[in-house]
Short mmCIF file of C-alpha atoms in Angstrom, two decimals:
data_model
loop_
_atom_site.label_atom_id
_atom_site.label_comp_id
_atom_site.label_asym_id
_atom_site.label_seq_id
_atom_site.Cartn_x
_atom_site.Cartn_y
_atom_site.Cartn_z
CA UNK A 1 -54.44 18.01 89.46
CA UNK A 2 -57.28 18.84 87.05
CA UNK A 3 -56.13 19.45 83.52
CA UNK A 4 -57.91 22.81 83.52
CA UNK A 5 -54.93 24.06 85.50
CA UNK A 6 -52.61 23.09 82.67
CA UNK A 7 -52.10 24.91 79.39
CA UNK A 8 -54.95 23.38 77.39
CA UNK A 9 -56.04 24.95 74.13
CA UNK A 10 -59.50 26.47 74.00
CA UNK A 11 -61.83 28.09 71.49
CA UNK A 12 -60.10 29.61 68.51
CA UNK A 13 -56.64 28.59 69.71
CA UNK A 14 -57.83 24.99 69.53
CA UNK A 15 -59.43 25.61 66.13
CA UNK A 16 -56.25 27.16 64.73
CA UNK A 17 -54.11 24.32 66.14
CA UNK A 18 -56.01 21.99 63.79
CA UNK A 19 -55.31 24.21 60.80
CA UNK A 20 -58.54 26.26 60.99
CA UNK A 21 -60.63 23.52 59.36
CA UNK A 22 -63.43 24.64 57.04
CA UNK A 23 -64.42 21.29 55.52
CA UNK A 24 -65.41 18.67 58.08
CA UNK A 25 -66.45 15.01 57.77
CA UNK A 26 -69.25 14.22 60.21
CA UNK A 27 -69.30 11.45 62.79
CA UNK A 28 -71.30 8.60 61.23
CA UNK A 29 -71.96 5.24 62.85
CA UNK A 30 -69.98 2.54 60.98
CA UNK A 31 -69.32 5.03 58.15
CA UNK A 32 -66.62 7.52 59.16
CA UNK A 33 -64.12 4.77 59.95
CA UNK A 34 -60.40 5.23 59.33
CA UNK A 35 -60.41 4.03 55.70
CA UNK A 36 -63.17 6.50 54.86
CA UNK A 37 -61.31 9.28 56.64
CA UNK A 38 -58.21 8.54 54.53
CA UNK A 39 -60.28 8.81 51.34
CA UNK A 40 -62.02 12.00 52.48
CA UNK A 41 -58.74 13.71 53.38
CA UNK A 42 -57.41 12.97 49.90
CA UNK A 43 -60.28 15.09 48.58
CA UNK A 44 -59.77 18.14 50.79
CA UNK A 45 -61.52 17.28 54.04
CA UNK A 46 -59.68 19.34 56.66
CA UNK A 47 -60.99 17.62 59.80
CA UNK A 48 -62.61 14.24 60.40
CA UNK A 49 -64.71 12.83 63.22
CA UNK A 50 -64.77 9.15 64.11
CA UNK A 51 -68.02 7.20 64.09
CA UNK A 52 -70.10 7.68 67.21
CA UNK A 53 -68.84 5.27 69.88
CA UNK A 54 -70.93 4.10 72.82
CA UNK A 55 -69.02 5.29 75.89
CA UNK A 56 -70.14 2.45 78.14
CA UNK A 57 -69.27 -0.28 75.62
CA UNK A 58 -66.02 1.44 74.68
CA UNK A 59 -64.80 1.67 78.28
CA UNK A 60 -66.26 -1.51 79.77
CA UNK A 61 -63.55 -2.98 82.06
CA UNK A 62 -64.20 -6.56 80.93
CA UNK A 63 -65.44 -6.42 77.32
CA UNK A 64 -64.35 -2.96 76.20
CA UNK A 65 -61.16 -4.18 74.56
CA UNK A 66 -63.21 -6.25 72.09
CA UNK A 67 -65.42 -3.30 71.21
CA UNK A 68 -62.41 -1.02 70.73
CA UNK A 69 -60.60 -3.55 68.56
CA UNK A 70 -63.62 -3.83 66.29
CA UNK A 71 -64.61 -0.16 66.17
CA UNK A 72 -61.59 2.05 66.78
CA UNK A 73 -58.40 2.52 64.78
CA UNK A 74 -56.13 5.42 63.92
CA UNK A 75 -52.49 6.27 63.17
CA UNK A 76 -50.19 9.28 63.06
CA UNK A 77 -51.48 10.33 59.63
CA UNK A 78 -55.08 10.39 60.80
CA UNK A 79 -55.09 13.98 62.06
CA UNK A 80 -56.68 16.29 62.90
CA UNK A 81 -59.20 13.94 64.45
CA UNK A 82 -62.05 14.29 66.92
CA UNK A 83 -63.47 11.19 68.61
CA UNK A 84 -67.20 11.21 69.29
CA UNK A 85 -69.04 9.43 72.08
CA UNK A 86 -72.65 9.05 73.09
CA UNK A 87 -73.26 8.78 76.82
CA UNK A 88 -75.62 9.59 79.64
CA UNK A 89 -73.29 9.05 82.61
CA UNK A 90 -70.52 11.61 83.26
CA UNK A 91 -68.05 9.18 84.84
CA UNK A 92 -68.49 6.60 82.09
CA UNK A 93 -68.00 9.27 79.44
CA UNK A 94 -64.81 10.46 81.11
CA UNK A 95 -63.48 6.91 81.39
CA UNK A 96 -64.02 6.37 77.66
CA UNK A 97 -62.56 9.73 76.68
CA UNK A 98 -59.40 9.11 78.68
CA UNK A 99 -58.75 5.99 76.61
CA UNK A 100 -58.34 8.07 73.44
CA UNK A 101 -57.09 11.46 74.63
CA UNK A 102 -53.51 10.72 73.55
CA UNK A 103 -54.56 9.66 70.04
CA UNK A 104 -56.81 12.50 68.92
CA UNK A 105 -57.20 16.27 69.03
CA UNK A 106 -60.51 16.47 70.85
CA UNK A 107 -63.47 14.50 72.21
CA UNK A 108 -67.02 15.24 71.09
CA UNK A 109 -70.29 14.57 72.91
CA UNK A 110 -73.11 13.42 70.64
CA UNK A 111 -76.27 15.36 71.45
CA UNK A 112 -77.75 15.06 67.97
CA UNK A 113 -78.56 11.42 67.15
CA UNK A 114 -82.34 11.25 66.52
CA UNK A 115 -82.68 7.52 65.84
CA UNK A 116 -84.92 5.16 67.78
CA UNK A 117 -81.91 3.33 69.22
CA UNK A 118 -80.79 6.62 70.78
CA UNK A 119 -84.22 7.06 72.33
CA UNK A 120 -84.13 3.53 73.70
CA UNK A 121 -80.59 3.98 74.99
CA UNK A 122 -81.28 7.47 76.34
CA UNK A 123 -78.55 9.39 74.54
CA UNK A 124 -78.00 11.72 71.59
CA UNK A 125 -80.79 14.20 70.90
CA UNK A 126 -82.96 12.51 73.53
CA UNK A 127 -80.89 14.25 76.19
CA UNK A 128 -81.83 17.59 74.65
CA UNK A 129 -84.12 18.55 77.51
CA UNK A 130 -81.79 17.40 80.31
CA UNK A 131 -79.58 20.44 80.52
CA UNK A 132 -78.18 19.66 83.98
CA UNK A 133 -76.92 16.27 82.82
CA UNK A 134 -75.44 17.74 79.63
CA UNK A 135 -73.75 20.47 81.63
CA UNK A 136 -72.30 17.92 84.04
CA UNK A 137 -70.89 15.68 81.28
CA UNK A 138 -69.27 18.50 79.31
CA UNK A 139 -67.87 20.28 82.34
CA UNK A 140 -66.34 17.07 83.71
CA UNK A 141 -64.50 16.43 80.44
CA UNK A 142 -63.47 20.08 80.24
CA UNK A 143 -62.01 19.83 83.73
CA UNK A 144 -60.36 16.41 83.57
CA UNK A 145 -59.24 15.78 79.98
CA UNK A 146 -55.88 16.85 78.59
CA UNK A 147 -57.58 17.79 75.32
CA UNK A 148 -60.60 19.97 74.51
CA UNK A 149 -64.20 18.78 74.57
CA UNK A 150 -66.66 19.69 71.80
CA UNK A 151 -70.37 19.01 71.25
CA UNK A 152 -72.72 18.35 68.34
CA UNK A 153 -76.29 19.52 68.90
CA UNK A 154 -79.64 19.83 67.13
CA UNK A 155 -81.86 22.88 67.27
CA UNK A 156 -85.16 23.54 69.04
CA UNK A 157 -88.34 24.82 67.31
CA UNK A 158 -87.50 28.44 68.19
CA UNK A 159 -84.38 30.47 67.58
CA UNK A 160 -84.46 31.74 71.18
CA UNK A 161 -84.44 28.26 72.73
CA UNK A 162 -81.77 27.08 70.28
CA UNK A 163 -79.49 29.98 71.17
CA UNK A 164 -80.05 29.50 74.90
CA UNK A 165 -79.18 25.82 74.52
CA UNK A 166 -75.97 26.52 72.61
CA UNK A 167 -74.88 29.11 75.16
CA UNK A 168 -75.39 26.58 77.95
CA UNK A 169 -73.24 24.05 76.07
CA UNK A 170 -70.54 26.71 75.60
CA UNK A 171 -70.64 27.74 79.26
CA UNK A 172 -70.25 24.10 80.30
CA UNK A 173 -66.90 23.97 78.47
CA UNK A 174 -67.46 22.99 74.83
CA UNK A 175 -64.68 24.52 72.72
CA UNK A 176 -66.37 23.94 69.33
CA UNK A 177 -70.10 23.53 68.76
CA UNK A 178 -71.46 21.77 65.70
CA UNK A 179 -75.05 22.74 64.99
CA UNK A 180 -77.21 20.40 62.97
CA UNK A 181 -79.93 22.76 61.85
CA UNK A 182 -82.76 20.24 62.14
CA UNK A 183 -85.17 19.34 64.91
CA UNK A 184 -84.96 16.00 66.67
CA UNK A 185 -88.08 14.91 64.78
CA UNK A 186 -86.53 15.61 61.37
CA UNK A 187 -85.14 12.24 60.30
CA UNK A 188 -85.60 9.56 57.65
CA UNK A 189 -88.36 10.45 55.20
CA UNK A 190 -89.16 13.49 57.33
CA UNK A 191 -85.65 14.93 57.18
CA UNK A 192 -86.61 18.18 55.45
CA UNK A 193 -84.34 21.19 55.24
CA UNK A 194 -81.91 22.35 57.90
CA UNK A 195 -82.56 25.83 59.29
CA UNK A 196 -79.56 28.02 58.52
CA UNK A 197 -81.18 30.98 60.30
CA UNK A 198 -80.94 29.16 63.62
CA UNK A 199 -77.33 28.21 62.92
CA UNK A 200 -76.56 31.84 62.08
CA UNK A 201 -78.17 33.05 65.30
CA UNK A 202 -76.16 30.59 67.36
CA UNK A 203 -72.94 31.60 65.63
CA UNK A 204 -73.63 35.25 66.49
CA UNK A 205 -74.43 34.41 70.12
CA UNK A 206 -71.43 32.29 71.16
CA UNK A 207 -67.71 33.04 71.23
CA UNK A 208 -66.34 29.59 70.33
CA UNK A 209 -66.02 28.27 66.75
CA UNK A 210 -69.21 26.88 65.20
CA UNK A 211 -69.60 24.26 62.49
CA UNK A 212 -72.81 24.09 60.42
CA UNK A 213 -74.37 20.75 59.47
CA UNK A 214 -77.21 20.34 56.98
CA UNK A 215 -78.22 21.12 53.37
CA UNK A 216 -74.79 20.46 51.83
CA UNK A 217 -75.42 18.65 48.55
CA UNK A 218 -72.86 20.21 46.20
CA UNK A 219 -69.56 22.02 46.54
CA UNK A 220 -71.28 25.36 45.91
CA UNK A 221 -73.48 24.83 48.96
CA UNK A 222 -70.42 24.94 51.19
CA UNK A 223 -69.57 28.53 50.28
CA UNK A 224 -73.22 29.57 50.44
CA UNK A 225 -73.49 28.18 53.96
CA UNK A 226 -70.26 29.82 55.12
CA UNK A 227 -71.37 33.19 53.77
CA UNK A 228 -74.97 33.02 55.00
CA UNK A 229 -74.34 31.72 58.51
CA UNK A 230 -70.87 33.11 59.19
CA UNK A 231 -69.78 29.78 60.66
CA UNK A 232 -66.17 28.67 60.90
CA UNK A 233 -66.62 25.35 59.11
CA UNK A 234 -69.15 23.20 57.30
CA UNK A 235 -69.75 19.58 58.23
CA UNK A 236 -71.12 17.01 55.80
CA UNK A 237 -72.55 13.56 56.52
CA UNK A 238 -74.69 12.03 53.76
CA UNK A 239 -73.32 14.39 51.12
CA UNK A 240 -69.84 13.08 51.86
CA UNK A 241 -71.01 9.45 51.79
CA UNK A 242 -72.48 9.73 48.29
CA UNK A 243 -69.61 11.87 47.00
CA UNK A 244 -66.38 11.62 49.01
CA UNK A 245 -64.91 14.35 46.77
CA UNK A 246 -67.64 16.79 47.86
CA UNK A 247 -65.09 19.19 49.37
CA UNK A 248 -63.01 19.35 46.17
CA UNK A 249 -63.79 22.09 43.68
CA UNK A 250 -64.06 20.48 40.26
CA UNK A 251 -66.03 20.85 37.04
CA UNK A 252 -67.82 17.52 37.40
CA UNK A 253 -68.28 15.07 40.26
CA UNK A 254 -66.00 12.00 40.10
CA UNK A 255 -67.14 8.77 38.50
CA UNK A 256 -68.71 6.32 40.93
CA UNK A 257 -66.33 3.51 40.09
CA UNK A 258 -63.32 5.80 40.60
CA UNK A 259 -64.29 6.50 44.20
CA UNK A 260 -65.25 2.88 44.84
CA UNK A 261 -61.96 1.61 43.46
CA UNK A 262 -59.88 4.06 45.46
CA UNK A 263 -61.77 3.25 48.65
CA UNK A 264 -61.24 -0.48 48.13
CA UNK A 265 -57.53 0.09 47.54
CA UNK A 266 -57.34 1.91 50.87
CA UNK A 267 -59.14 -0.96 52.59
CA UNK A 268 -56.72 -3.40 50.97
CA UNK A 269 -53.44 -1.54 51.38
CA UNK A 270 -53.84 0.87 54.29
CA UNK A 271 -56.74 0.17 56.64
CA UNK A 272 -58.30 -3.30 56.81
CA UNK A 273 -62.04 -2.72 57.18
CA UNK A 274 -64.98 -4.94 58.09
CA UNK A 275 -66.94 -6.25 55.07
CA UNK A 276 -70.25 -4.87 56.34
CA UNK A 277 -68.83 -1.35 56.46
CA UNK A 278 -67.29 -1.68 52.99
CA UNK A 279 -70.55 -2.93 51.50
CA UNK A 280 -72.53 -0.05 53.00
CA UNK A 281 -70.09 2.46 51.49
CA UNK A 282 -70.20 0.83 48.07
CA UNK A 283 -73.98 0.90 47.96
CA UNK A 284 -73.90 4.65 48.58
CA UNK A 285 -71.01 5.52 46.25
CA UNK A 286 -72.43 3.39 43.45
CA UNK A 287 -76.05 4.38 44.09
CA UNK A 288 -76.50 6.36 40.81
CA UNK A 289 -75.10 3.48 38.73
CA UNK A 290 -76.69 0.40 40.28
CA UNK A 291 -80.27 1.00 39.02
CA UNK A 292 -78.86 0.68 35.49
CA UNK A 293 -77.07 -2.56 36.36
CA UNK A 294 -79.39 -4.42 38.68
CA UNK A 295 -77.46 -7.68 38.38
CA UNK A 296 -74.45 -5.90 39.89
CA UNK A 297 -76.66 -4.60 42.70
CA UNK A 298 -77.82 -8.14 43.44
CA UNK A 299 -74.24 -9.41 43.44
CA UNK A 300 -73.14 -6.63 45.76
CA UNK A 301 -75.90 -7.55 48.17
CA UNK A 302 -74.56 -11.10 48.39
CA UNK A 303 -70.84 -10.20 48.48
CA UNK A 304 -68.95 -10.40 51.76
CA UNK A 305 -65.24 -10.36 50.93
CA UNK A 306 -62.87 -7.70 49.66
CA UNK A 307 -62.13 -9.84 46.61
CA UNK A 308 -65.82 -10.03 45.70
CA UNK A 309 -66.26 -6.28 46.20
CA UNK A 310 -63.29 -5.67 43.92
CA UNK A 311 -64.58 -7.96 41.15
CA UNK A 312 -68.00 -6.29 41.22
CA UNK A 313 -66.47 -2.82 41.09
CA UNK A 314 -64.17 -3.73 38.19
CA UNK A 315 -67.04 -5.22 36.19
CA UNK A 316 -69.17 -2.16 36.83
CA UNK A 317 -66.25 0.06 35.86
CA UNK A 318 -65.93 -1.77 32.55
CA UNK A 319 -69.62 -1.31 31.77
CA UNK A 320 -69.76 2.34 32.81
CA UNK A 321 -66.66 3.28 30.84
CA UNK A 322 -68.22 1.69 27.75
CA UNK A 323 -71.49 3.59 28.31
CA UNK A 324 -69.60 6.80 28.90
CA UNK A 325 -67.70 6.40 25.62
CA UNK A 326 -71.00 6.16 23.71
CA UNK A 327 -72.92 8.93 25.45
CA UNK A 328 -72.27 12.65 25.41
CA UNK A 329 -71.73 14.16 28.85
CA UNK A 330 -74.37 16.63 29.99
CA UNK A 331 -73.69 20.24 30.97
CA UNK A 332 -70.92 20.34 33.63
CA UNK A 333 -73.33 22.19 35.90
CA UNK A 334 -75.72 19.25 35.75
CA UNK A 335 -79.23 19.04 34.37
CA UNK A 336 -81.78 20.44 36.81
CA UNK A 337 -84.96 18.47 37.40
CA UNK A 338 -88.38 19.94 38.16
CA UNK A 339 -87.40 20.46 41.79
CA UNK A 340 -84.21 22.31 40.85
CA UNK A 341 -81.97 19.40 41.81
CA UNK A 342 -78.95 18.97 39.57
CA UNK A 343 -78.63 15.52 38.06
CA UNK A 344 -75.54 14.13 36.37
CA UNK A 345 -75.04 11.05 34.23
CA UNK A 346 -75.48 7.83 36.16
CA UNK A 347 -71.75 7.11 36.24
CA UNK A 348 -71.07 10.17 38.41
CA UNK A 349 -71.34 10.56 42.18
CA UNK A 350 -74.32 12.66 43.21
CA UNK A 351 -76.65 13.32 46.13
CA UNK A 352 -79.36 10.88 47.02
CA UNK A 353 -82.84 12.11 47.90
CA UNK A 354 -85.23 9.96 49.87
CA UNK A 355 -88.59 9.72 48.09
CA UNK A 356 -91.45 11.41 49.90
CA UNK A 357 -93.80 9.13 51.76
CA UNK A 358 -97.35 8.97 50.40
CA UNK A 359 -100.12 10.75 52.27
CA UNK A 360 -100.94 7.61 54.26
CA UNK A 361 -97.25 7.26 55.27
CA UNK A 362 -96.95 4.01 53.33
CA UNK A 363 -99.70 2.22 55.25
CA UNK A 364 -101.50 1.12 52.08
CA UNK A 365 -98.33 -0.46 50.73
CA UNK A 366 -97.75 -2.18 54.05
CA UNK A 367 -101.31 -3.50 54.08
CA UNK A 368 -100.90 -4.82 50.53
CA UNK A 369 -97.78 -6.72 51.62
CA UNK A 370 -99.69 -8.24 54.55
CA UNK A 371 -102.50 -9.37 52.24
CA UNK A 372 -99.99 -10.87 49.82
CA UNK A 373 -98.27 -12.75 52.67
CA UNK A 374 -101.66 -13.98 53.92
CA UNK A 375 -102.57 -15.30 50.46
CA UNK A 376 -99.15 -16.91 50.16
CA UNK A 377 -99.52 -18.63 53.53
CA UNK A 378 -103.01 -19.83 52.63
CA UNK A 379 -101.72 -21.25 49.37
CA UNK A 380 -98.81 -22.92 51.14
CA UNK A 381 -101.21 -24.45 53.65
CA UNK A 382 -103.38 -25.93 50.90
CA UNK A 383 -100.35 -27.40 49.14
CA UNK A 384 -99.10 -28.85 52.40
CA UNK A 385 -102.48 -30.48 53.05
CA UNK A 386 -102.54 -32.01 49.57
CA UNK A 387 -99.00 -33.31 50.02
CA UNK A 388 -99.95 -34.74 53.41
CA UNK A 389 -103.00 -36.48 51.96
CA UNK A 390 -100.82 -38.29 49.44
CA UNK A 391 -98.40 -39.62 52.08
CA UNK A 392 -98.51 -43.07 53.68
CA UNK A 393 -100.26 -43.14 57.08
CA UNK A 394 -97.03 -44.16 58.81
CA UNK A 395 -95.45 -40.81 58.00
CA UNK A 396 -98.45 -38.56 58.62
CA UNK A 397 -98.10 -38.04 62.39
CA UNK A 398 -94.52 -36.86 62.17
CA UNK A 399 -95.29 -34.66 59.20
CA UNK A 400 -98.32 -33.01 60.80
CA UNK A 401 -96.09 -31.78 63.60
CA UNK A 402 -93.57 -30.54 61.06
CA UNK A 403 -96.17 -28.71 58.97
CA UNK A 404 -97.84 -27.24 62.05
CA UNK A 405 -94.51 -26.09 63.42
CA UNK A 406 -93.55 -24.52 60.12
CA UNK A 407 -96.91 -22.74 59.89
CA UNK A 408 -96.53 -21.46 63.43
CA UNK A 409 -93.05 -20.15 62.64
CA UNK A 410 -94.39 -18.35 59.57
CA UNK A 411 -97.11 -16.61 61.54
CA UNK A 412 -94.70 -15.62 64.31
#
């Protein structure tokens, strides 16, 4: 019997069953893992999404257990929770979703990832034009799962197409729609601003709850977004990564070392976490502080154990506390730069802004690096020839092969 015949929560009943969440942590590959969700909930996140999981790898009959052991963990305290998958095959998506339906509140279909790997794998926002496939995947989960299905989408260039798209997703069975107000092409250095007008139009056109994603840098942005768009909740991705206390109303952002220390304590005492994930989080949390302590940045880059991460954080804490004791704190509202962006002292968590690419999209810099490498290789070749000339004849044949092989490897 299809689960649609059972009493399954939908729309606002589903939303209210999770406590009517207003502050939502986004699904982020290798970044919204359980330890990060624990930290975010401590600072007023109402709902968390897991990282995006690959449905085929997650549910593979032979190797899936290894992928799940490495990527997926939760417990009874980790709620409300929505698990996100990327997929392009309805049956595979269902198979993956059924593996988690007893351990979460809902399953989300990723239709927003704009990265090249998503294009190569044919998922995320690169399914945006395949409405029949999207409809089939969502409707199958809506029919067969014991829990609700949701979807995270990006917008189209026009409001009309964006609204039509969202209504199709709703009609297919999505019980919450998260709208990232950027186009598929808006990513990396070309991220730009999210379009709240399109999010507002979608919210007005559908009858299920809508979450807005995009342009959330400070706590005040959350309320502005809620009021402007009328959405039911605001989702944060990068804003949350650089300031895990983003959803907490406070006079000043927390100190970088405070958040780093608390996160490491969670990884140590509550949720063992892979070193690569921990390191990525620390680089983001500590981002404002590391340019002032480049030796710590270098050490962090080489670290690969929890003990090393802890020692680096404690040393940085010691330095920052000393600097803080000697320097007067700026205005609690932050000092605005020429672009109107509020900046705090370097020991406080704050948003990170990617520098704009130069007019030539960085080609000149890339060419300069190539020229430098070419000069370096030429120099190395000359030195190798001189060294070869000084060697006894008995060793030259073997060495020529070695030098030639090394040169070939460098060029490759």
